[in-house]
XYZ file of C-alpha atoms in Angstrom:
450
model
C 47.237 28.269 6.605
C 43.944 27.928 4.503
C 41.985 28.658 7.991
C 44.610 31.716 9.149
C 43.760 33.253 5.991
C 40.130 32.617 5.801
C 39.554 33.723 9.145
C 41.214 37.137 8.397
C 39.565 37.404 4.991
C 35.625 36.836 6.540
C 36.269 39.444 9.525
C 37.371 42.424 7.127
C 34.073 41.453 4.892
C 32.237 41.876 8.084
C 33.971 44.877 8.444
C 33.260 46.430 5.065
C 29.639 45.403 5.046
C 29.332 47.453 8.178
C 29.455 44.779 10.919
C 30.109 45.915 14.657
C 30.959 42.449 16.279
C 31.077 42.432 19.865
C 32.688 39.513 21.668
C 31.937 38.454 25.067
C 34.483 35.489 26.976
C 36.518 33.519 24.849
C 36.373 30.426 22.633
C 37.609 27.376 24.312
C 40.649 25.209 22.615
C 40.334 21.735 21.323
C 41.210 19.682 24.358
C 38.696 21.802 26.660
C 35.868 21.440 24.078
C 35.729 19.428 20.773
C 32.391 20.810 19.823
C 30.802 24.295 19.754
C 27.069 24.783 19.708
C 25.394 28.285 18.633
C 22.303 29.451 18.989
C 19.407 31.291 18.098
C 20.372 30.280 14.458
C 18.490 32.744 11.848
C 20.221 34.493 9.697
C 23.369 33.588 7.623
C 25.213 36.168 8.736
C 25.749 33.750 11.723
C 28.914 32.767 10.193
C 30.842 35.489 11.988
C 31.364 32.868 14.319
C 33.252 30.877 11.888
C 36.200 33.311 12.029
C 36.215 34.074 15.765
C 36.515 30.309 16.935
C 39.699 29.676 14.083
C 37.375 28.724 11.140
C 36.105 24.673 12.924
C 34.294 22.500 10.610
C 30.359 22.792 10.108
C 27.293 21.180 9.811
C 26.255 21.684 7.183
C 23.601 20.779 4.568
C 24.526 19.265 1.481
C 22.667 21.457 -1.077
C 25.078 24.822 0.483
C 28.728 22.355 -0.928
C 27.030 23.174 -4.175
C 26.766 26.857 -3.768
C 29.142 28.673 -5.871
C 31.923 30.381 -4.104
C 30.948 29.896 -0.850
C 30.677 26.067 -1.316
C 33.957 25.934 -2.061
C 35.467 27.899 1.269
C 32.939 25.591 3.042
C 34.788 22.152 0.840
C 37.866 23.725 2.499
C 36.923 23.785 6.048
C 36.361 19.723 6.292
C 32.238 20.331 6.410
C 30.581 17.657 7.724
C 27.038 17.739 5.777
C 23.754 16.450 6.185
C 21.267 15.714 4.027
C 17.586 16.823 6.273
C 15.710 14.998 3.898
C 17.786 11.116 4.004
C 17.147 9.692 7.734
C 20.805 7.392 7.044
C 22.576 10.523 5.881
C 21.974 11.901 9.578
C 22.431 8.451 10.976
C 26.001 9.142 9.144
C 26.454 12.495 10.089
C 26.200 11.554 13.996
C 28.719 8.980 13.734
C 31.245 11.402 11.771
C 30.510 13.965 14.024
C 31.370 11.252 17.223
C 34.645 10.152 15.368
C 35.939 13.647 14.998
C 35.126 15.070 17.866
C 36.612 11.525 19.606
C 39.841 12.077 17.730
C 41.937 13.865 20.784
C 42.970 16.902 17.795
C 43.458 15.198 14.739
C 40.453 16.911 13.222
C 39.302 20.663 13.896
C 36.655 21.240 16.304
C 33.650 21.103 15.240
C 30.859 24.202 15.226
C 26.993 22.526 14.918
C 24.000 25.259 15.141
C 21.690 22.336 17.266
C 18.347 24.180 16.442
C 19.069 22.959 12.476
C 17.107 25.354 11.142
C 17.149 29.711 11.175
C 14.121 30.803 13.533
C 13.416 34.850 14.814
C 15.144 34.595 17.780
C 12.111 34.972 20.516
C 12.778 31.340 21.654
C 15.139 28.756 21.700
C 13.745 25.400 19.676
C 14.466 21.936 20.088
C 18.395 21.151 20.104
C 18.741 17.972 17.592
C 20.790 15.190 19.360
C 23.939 15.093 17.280
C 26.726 17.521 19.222
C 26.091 15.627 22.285
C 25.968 11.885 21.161
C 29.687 11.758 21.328
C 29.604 12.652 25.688
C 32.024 15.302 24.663
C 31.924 18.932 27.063
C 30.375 21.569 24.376
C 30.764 25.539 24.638
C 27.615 26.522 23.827
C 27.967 30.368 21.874
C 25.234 32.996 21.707
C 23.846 34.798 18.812
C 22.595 38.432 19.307
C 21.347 41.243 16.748
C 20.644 44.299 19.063
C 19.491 46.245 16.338
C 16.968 49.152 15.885
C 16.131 47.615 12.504
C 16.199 43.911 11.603
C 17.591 42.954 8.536
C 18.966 39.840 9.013
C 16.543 37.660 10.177
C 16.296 34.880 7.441
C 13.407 32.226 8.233
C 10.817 30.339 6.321
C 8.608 33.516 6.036
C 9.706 36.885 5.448
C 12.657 38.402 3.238
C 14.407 36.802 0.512
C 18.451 36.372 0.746
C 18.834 38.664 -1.891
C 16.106 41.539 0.138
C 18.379 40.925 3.326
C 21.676 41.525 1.683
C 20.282 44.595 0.195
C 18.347 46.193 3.603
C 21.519 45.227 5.470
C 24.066 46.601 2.988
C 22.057 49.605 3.133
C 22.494 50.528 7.002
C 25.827 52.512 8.133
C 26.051 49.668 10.619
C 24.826 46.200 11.874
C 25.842 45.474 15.718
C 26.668 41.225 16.326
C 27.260 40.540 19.779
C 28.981 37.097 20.204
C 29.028 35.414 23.659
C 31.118 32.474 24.576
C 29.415 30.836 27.967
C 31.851 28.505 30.118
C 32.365 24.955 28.724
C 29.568 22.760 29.751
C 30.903 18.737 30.722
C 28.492 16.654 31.070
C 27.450 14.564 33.544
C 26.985 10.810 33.676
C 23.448 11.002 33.925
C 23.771 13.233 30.447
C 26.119 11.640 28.399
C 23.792 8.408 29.025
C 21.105 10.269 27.622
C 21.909 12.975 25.003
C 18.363 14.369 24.986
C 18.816 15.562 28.818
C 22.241 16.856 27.584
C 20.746 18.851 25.189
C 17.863 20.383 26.997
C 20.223 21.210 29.874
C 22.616 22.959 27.398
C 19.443 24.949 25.764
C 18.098 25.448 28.925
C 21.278 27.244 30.083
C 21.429 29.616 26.369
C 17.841 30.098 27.067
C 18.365 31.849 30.486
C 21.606 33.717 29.238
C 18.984 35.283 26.755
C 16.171 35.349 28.464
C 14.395 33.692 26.029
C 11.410 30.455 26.834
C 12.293 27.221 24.515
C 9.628 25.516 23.170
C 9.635 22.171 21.635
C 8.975 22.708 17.891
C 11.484 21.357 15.182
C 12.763 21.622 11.794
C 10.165 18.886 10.879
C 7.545 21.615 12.133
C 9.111 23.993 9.560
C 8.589 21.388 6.940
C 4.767 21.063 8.051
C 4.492 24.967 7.678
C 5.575 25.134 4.472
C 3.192 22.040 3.296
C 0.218 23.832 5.007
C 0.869 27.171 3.932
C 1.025 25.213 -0.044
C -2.857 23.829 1.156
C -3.870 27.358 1.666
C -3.948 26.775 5.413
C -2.446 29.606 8.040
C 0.831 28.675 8.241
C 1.055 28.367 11.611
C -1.190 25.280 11.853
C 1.353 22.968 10.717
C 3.028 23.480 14.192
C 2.149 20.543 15.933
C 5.159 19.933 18.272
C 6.281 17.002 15.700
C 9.044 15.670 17.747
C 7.436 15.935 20.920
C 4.057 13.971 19.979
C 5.978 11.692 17.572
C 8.028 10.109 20.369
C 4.967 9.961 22.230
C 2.561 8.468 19.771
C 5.665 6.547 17.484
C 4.693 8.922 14.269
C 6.593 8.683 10.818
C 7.118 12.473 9.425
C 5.513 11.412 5.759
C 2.330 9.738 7.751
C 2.096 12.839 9.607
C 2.267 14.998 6.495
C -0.551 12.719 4.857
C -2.575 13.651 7.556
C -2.191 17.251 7.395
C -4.056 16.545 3.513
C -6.754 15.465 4.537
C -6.730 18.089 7.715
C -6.637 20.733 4.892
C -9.175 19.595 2.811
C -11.581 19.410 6.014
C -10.776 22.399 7.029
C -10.752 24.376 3.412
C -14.030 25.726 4.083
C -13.591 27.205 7.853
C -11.342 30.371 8.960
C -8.593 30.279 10.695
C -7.332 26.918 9.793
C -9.415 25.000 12.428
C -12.304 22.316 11.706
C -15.544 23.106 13.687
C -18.446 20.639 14.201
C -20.059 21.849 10.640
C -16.756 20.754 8.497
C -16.738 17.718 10.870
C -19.613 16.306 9.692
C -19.781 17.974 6.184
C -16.341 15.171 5.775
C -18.419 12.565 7.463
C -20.911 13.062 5.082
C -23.590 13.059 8.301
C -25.558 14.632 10.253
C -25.025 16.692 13.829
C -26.077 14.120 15.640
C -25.489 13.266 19.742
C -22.789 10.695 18.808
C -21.219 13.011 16.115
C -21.217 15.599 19.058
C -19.336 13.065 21.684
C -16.989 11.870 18.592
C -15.872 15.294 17.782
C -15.293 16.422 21.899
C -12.916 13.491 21.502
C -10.483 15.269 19.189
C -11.387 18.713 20.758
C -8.698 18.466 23.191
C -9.138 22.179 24.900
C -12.730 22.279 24.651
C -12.823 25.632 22.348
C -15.356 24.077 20.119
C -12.772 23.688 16.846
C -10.028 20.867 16.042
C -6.718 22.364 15.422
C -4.103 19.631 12.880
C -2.317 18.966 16.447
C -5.924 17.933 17.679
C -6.460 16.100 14.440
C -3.143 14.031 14.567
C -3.792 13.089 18.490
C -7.165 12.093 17.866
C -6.723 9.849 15.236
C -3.447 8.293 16.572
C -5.120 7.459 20.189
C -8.421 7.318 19.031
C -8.866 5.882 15.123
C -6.010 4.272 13.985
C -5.613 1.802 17.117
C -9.391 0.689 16.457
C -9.337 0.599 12.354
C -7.489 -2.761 12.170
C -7.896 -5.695 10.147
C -10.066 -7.386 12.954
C -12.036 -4.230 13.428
C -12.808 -3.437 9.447
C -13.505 -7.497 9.272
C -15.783 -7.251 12.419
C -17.866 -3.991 11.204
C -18.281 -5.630 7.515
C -20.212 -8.790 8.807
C -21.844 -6.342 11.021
C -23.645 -4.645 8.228
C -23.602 -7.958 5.924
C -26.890 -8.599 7.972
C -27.898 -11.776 5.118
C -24.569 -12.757 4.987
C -23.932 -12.862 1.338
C -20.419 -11.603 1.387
C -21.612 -7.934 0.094
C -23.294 -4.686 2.018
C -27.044 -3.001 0.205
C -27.969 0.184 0.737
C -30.379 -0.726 3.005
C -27.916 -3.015 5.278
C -25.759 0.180 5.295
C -28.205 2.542 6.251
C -29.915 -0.141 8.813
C -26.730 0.072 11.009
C -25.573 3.686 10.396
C -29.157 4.605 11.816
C -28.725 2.298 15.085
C -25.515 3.467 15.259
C -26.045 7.273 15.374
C -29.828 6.786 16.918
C -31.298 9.035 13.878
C -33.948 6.346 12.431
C -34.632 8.851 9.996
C -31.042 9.115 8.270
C -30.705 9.235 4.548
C -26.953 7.817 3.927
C -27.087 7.162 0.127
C -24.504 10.257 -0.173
C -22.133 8.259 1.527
C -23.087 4.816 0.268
C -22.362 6.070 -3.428
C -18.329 7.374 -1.811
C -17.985 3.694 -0.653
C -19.500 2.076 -3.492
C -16.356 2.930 -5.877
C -17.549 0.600 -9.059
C -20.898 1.773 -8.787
C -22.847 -1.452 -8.722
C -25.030 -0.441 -5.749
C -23.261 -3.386 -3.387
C -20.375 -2.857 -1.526
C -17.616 -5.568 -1.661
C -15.290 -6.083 1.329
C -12.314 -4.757 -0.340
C -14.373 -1.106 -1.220
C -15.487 -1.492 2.445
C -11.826 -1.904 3.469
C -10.328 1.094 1.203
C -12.832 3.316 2.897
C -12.416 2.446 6.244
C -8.099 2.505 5.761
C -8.525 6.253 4.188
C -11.358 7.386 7.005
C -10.017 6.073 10.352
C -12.583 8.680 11.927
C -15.421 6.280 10.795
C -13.428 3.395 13.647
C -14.504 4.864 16.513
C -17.757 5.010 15.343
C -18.093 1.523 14.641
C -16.338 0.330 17.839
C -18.136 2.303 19.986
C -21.433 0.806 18.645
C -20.371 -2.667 18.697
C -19.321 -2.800 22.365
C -22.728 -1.156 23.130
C -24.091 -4.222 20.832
C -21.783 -6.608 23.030
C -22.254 -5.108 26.348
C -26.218 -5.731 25.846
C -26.080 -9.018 24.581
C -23.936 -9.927 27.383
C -26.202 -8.392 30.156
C -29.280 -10.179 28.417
C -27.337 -13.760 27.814
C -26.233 -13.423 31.823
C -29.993 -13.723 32.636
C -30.871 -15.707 30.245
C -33.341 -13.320 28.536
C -34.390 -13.011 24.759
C -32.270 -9.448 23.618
C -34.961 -6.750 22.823
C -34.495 -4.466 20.257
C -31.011 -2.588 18.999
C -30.565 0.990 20.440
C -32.786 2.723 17.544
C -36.004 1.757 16.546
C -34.514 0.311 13.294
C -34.676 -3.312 12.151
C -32.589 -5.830 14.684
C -29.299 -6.669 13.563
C -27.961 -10.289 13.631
C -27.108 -11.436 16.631
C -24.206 -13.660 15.424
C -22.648 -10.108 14.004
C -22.215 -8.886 17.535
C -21.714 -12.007 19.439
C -17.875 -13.450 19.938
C -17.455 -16.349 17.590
C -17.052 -19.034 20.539
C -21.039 -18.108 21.881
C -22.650 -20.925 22.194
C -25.504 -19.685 20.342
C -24.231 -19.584 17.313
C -25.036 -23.226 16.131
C -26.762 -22.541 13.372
C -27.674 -19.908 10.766
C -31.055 -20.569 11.346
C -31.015 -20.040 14.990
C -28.711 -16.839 14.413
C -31.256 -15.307 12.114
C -33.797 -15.695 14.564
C -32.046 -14.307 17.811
């Protein structure tokens, strides 16, 4: 009775707010498809839909149960809401939306808007996972606004709620067209693996609309907002976050650490991007040859600047693998050339100079960043902090001691005394390049002297 009544109550609001809705095919029953799935989502006029498939239960989020008025129609519909922010709550929400849609009629079909977020319409973004988890057919329903004038597009830039209601209350009418596309059952192949169930399903909406997907997220919504709080573009948040994060095993809140210290590299430049200057203004060094290779590294495309999807890549393949334990261990004794469990100035700038082949260098600058207690010695546990917090400083390091190895190796193969290290600076010890098992590593005497 309660969805009878609701469903005639929402279509005459439509009605008096000026709503044309035009309905194309019709809305399958319960037994031909437990689940409906509508898209583009952006605007919250998108609950037409509600009333023309018999008022289903929703997806919701949690915060809208709170919402006065309309939380409490939603309470009445049997929501099923999701908290974006709790990665158990949509654990949760999968399973719920499995048992209902499981439950051969006992609960309502559901009606889940897979793109989880309100977008403008020119694509189709990624479909989250949870209508087709359960191997259920969907109907997937289209959204369109084929309007002179849009007022109701409602995304993370833009018009307010209360603007939208206003502009749209304002026009003599507002045309909806609704189209229900046949049921789509999936096949084995799919309901083994939801995500090709869901890309086949948006890839089908997408062609009804003629509209490209792409394979941005919610979570890139969530990186727009933080950039666009760091005073970068907003756009450069949009990194693809699902996409790379499957690829490269990335946790949202490590990702949105990163896009910090992106910012703050990038505060000085236009346009959002970091160019070789801000590169090694962060470094705290010079443009050197090695600085050059370093940053082509991270400049993926080759346009000379390091957008934050650049920056992420880069220091996931690149940084992070090589700043471990071992490696930060490995590069202390490297520059603890006498051994005496701390790192001078002059031990510091000995090996940054070989390391960047710029004899000449004067790294006190970044000797004082390190040198957090100010005692002019660097423990290993300063060394450490640094390293953790500047992963770009890794492949530095890494780079220069497999050079170190690799000559050592060539010379100890022929049996040769080493010459001296790639610059013209003083020789490093040999034991601080050398694998722990060489066999000339006997003494401390005999490593000072090689």
């Amino acid at each position: 009775m309660i969805q009878t009544t609701l469903s005639i109550l929402t279509r005459v609001a439509y009605l008096v707010m000026g709503f044309q809705v035009k309905v194309r095919g019709k809305a399958a029953s319960q037994p031909e498809a437990p689940i409906f799935v509508a898209a583009p989502h952006s605007s919250f006029f998108d609950g037409i839909i509600c009333a023309l498939t018999g008022m289903p239960s929703i997806v919701s989020r949690a915060e809208n149960l709170s919402t006065p008025v309309f939380g409490t129609i939603l309470r009445s519909l049997q929501p099923v809401a999701v908290s974006r922010q709790d990665p158990d709550s949509r654990k949760n929400t999968v399973a719920e939306i499995t048992r209902r849609a499981l439950s051969r009629g006992q609960w309502p079909q559901i009606l889940i808007f897979p793109e989880g977020t309100c977008t403008n319409r020119s694509c189709l973004i990624t479909f989250k996972q949870g209508a087709f988890v359960p191997q259920v057919p969907v109907q997937p329903v289209l959204l369109r606004y084929p309007n002179k004038l849009d007022t109701v597009t409602w995304t993370w830039q833009g018009y307010s709620f209360k603007e939208l209601c206003i502009m749209t209350l304002c026009q003599i009418f507002t045309r909806i067209e609704v189209e229900f596309l046949p049921v789509h059952v999936p096949t084995e192949e799919e309901k083994n693996d939801p995500i090709l169930f869901a890309n086949s399903v948006r890839q089908t909406m997408a062609n009804a609309l003629n509209v490209p997907v792409t394979d941005h997220t919610f979570e890139d919504c969530r990186l727009m907002i933080s950039a666009g709080q760091l005073t970068l573009p907003m756009e450069a948040g949009l990194v693809e976050f699902t996409k790379i994060s499957k690829k490269l095993n990335l946790k949202w809140n490590h990702v949105r650490e990163q896009l910090d210290t992106f910012a703050a590299i990038a505060s000085a430049s236009k346009g959002g991007r970091i160019g070789i200057e801000e590169f090694a203004e962060y470094l705290k060094l010079p443009i050197s040859d090695v600085l050059k290779e370093l940053f082509l590294l991270f400049d993926r495309n080759g346009d000379g600047t390091i957008d934050f999807r650049e920056y992420v890549i880069g220091l996931s393949i690149l940084c992070n693998p090589a700043n471990t334990e071992e490696t930060i261990r490995m590069a202390f004794e490297l520059f603890d050339m006498d051994e005496d469990g701390t790192i001078t100035e002059d031990e510091f700038a000995s090996i940054i100079q070989s390391a960047l082949r710029l004899p000449e260098l004067d790294v006190s600058a970044l000797f004082k960043e390190i040198d957090a207690d100010e005692t002019g010695k660097l423990s290993y546990e300063e060394f450490k902090n640094f390293a953790l917090k500047h992963p770009e400083y890794a492949s530095l390091f890494t780079t220069y001691i497999d050079l170190q190895r690799h000559q050592l190796g060539m010379f100890e193969e022929h049996d040769t005394e080493p010459p001296a290290l790639v610059s013209e600076t003083t020789p490093l010890a040999r034991n601080k390049v050398c694998p722990e098992n060489s066999e000339d590593s006997s003494t401390t005497s005999d490593k000072k002297d090689d």
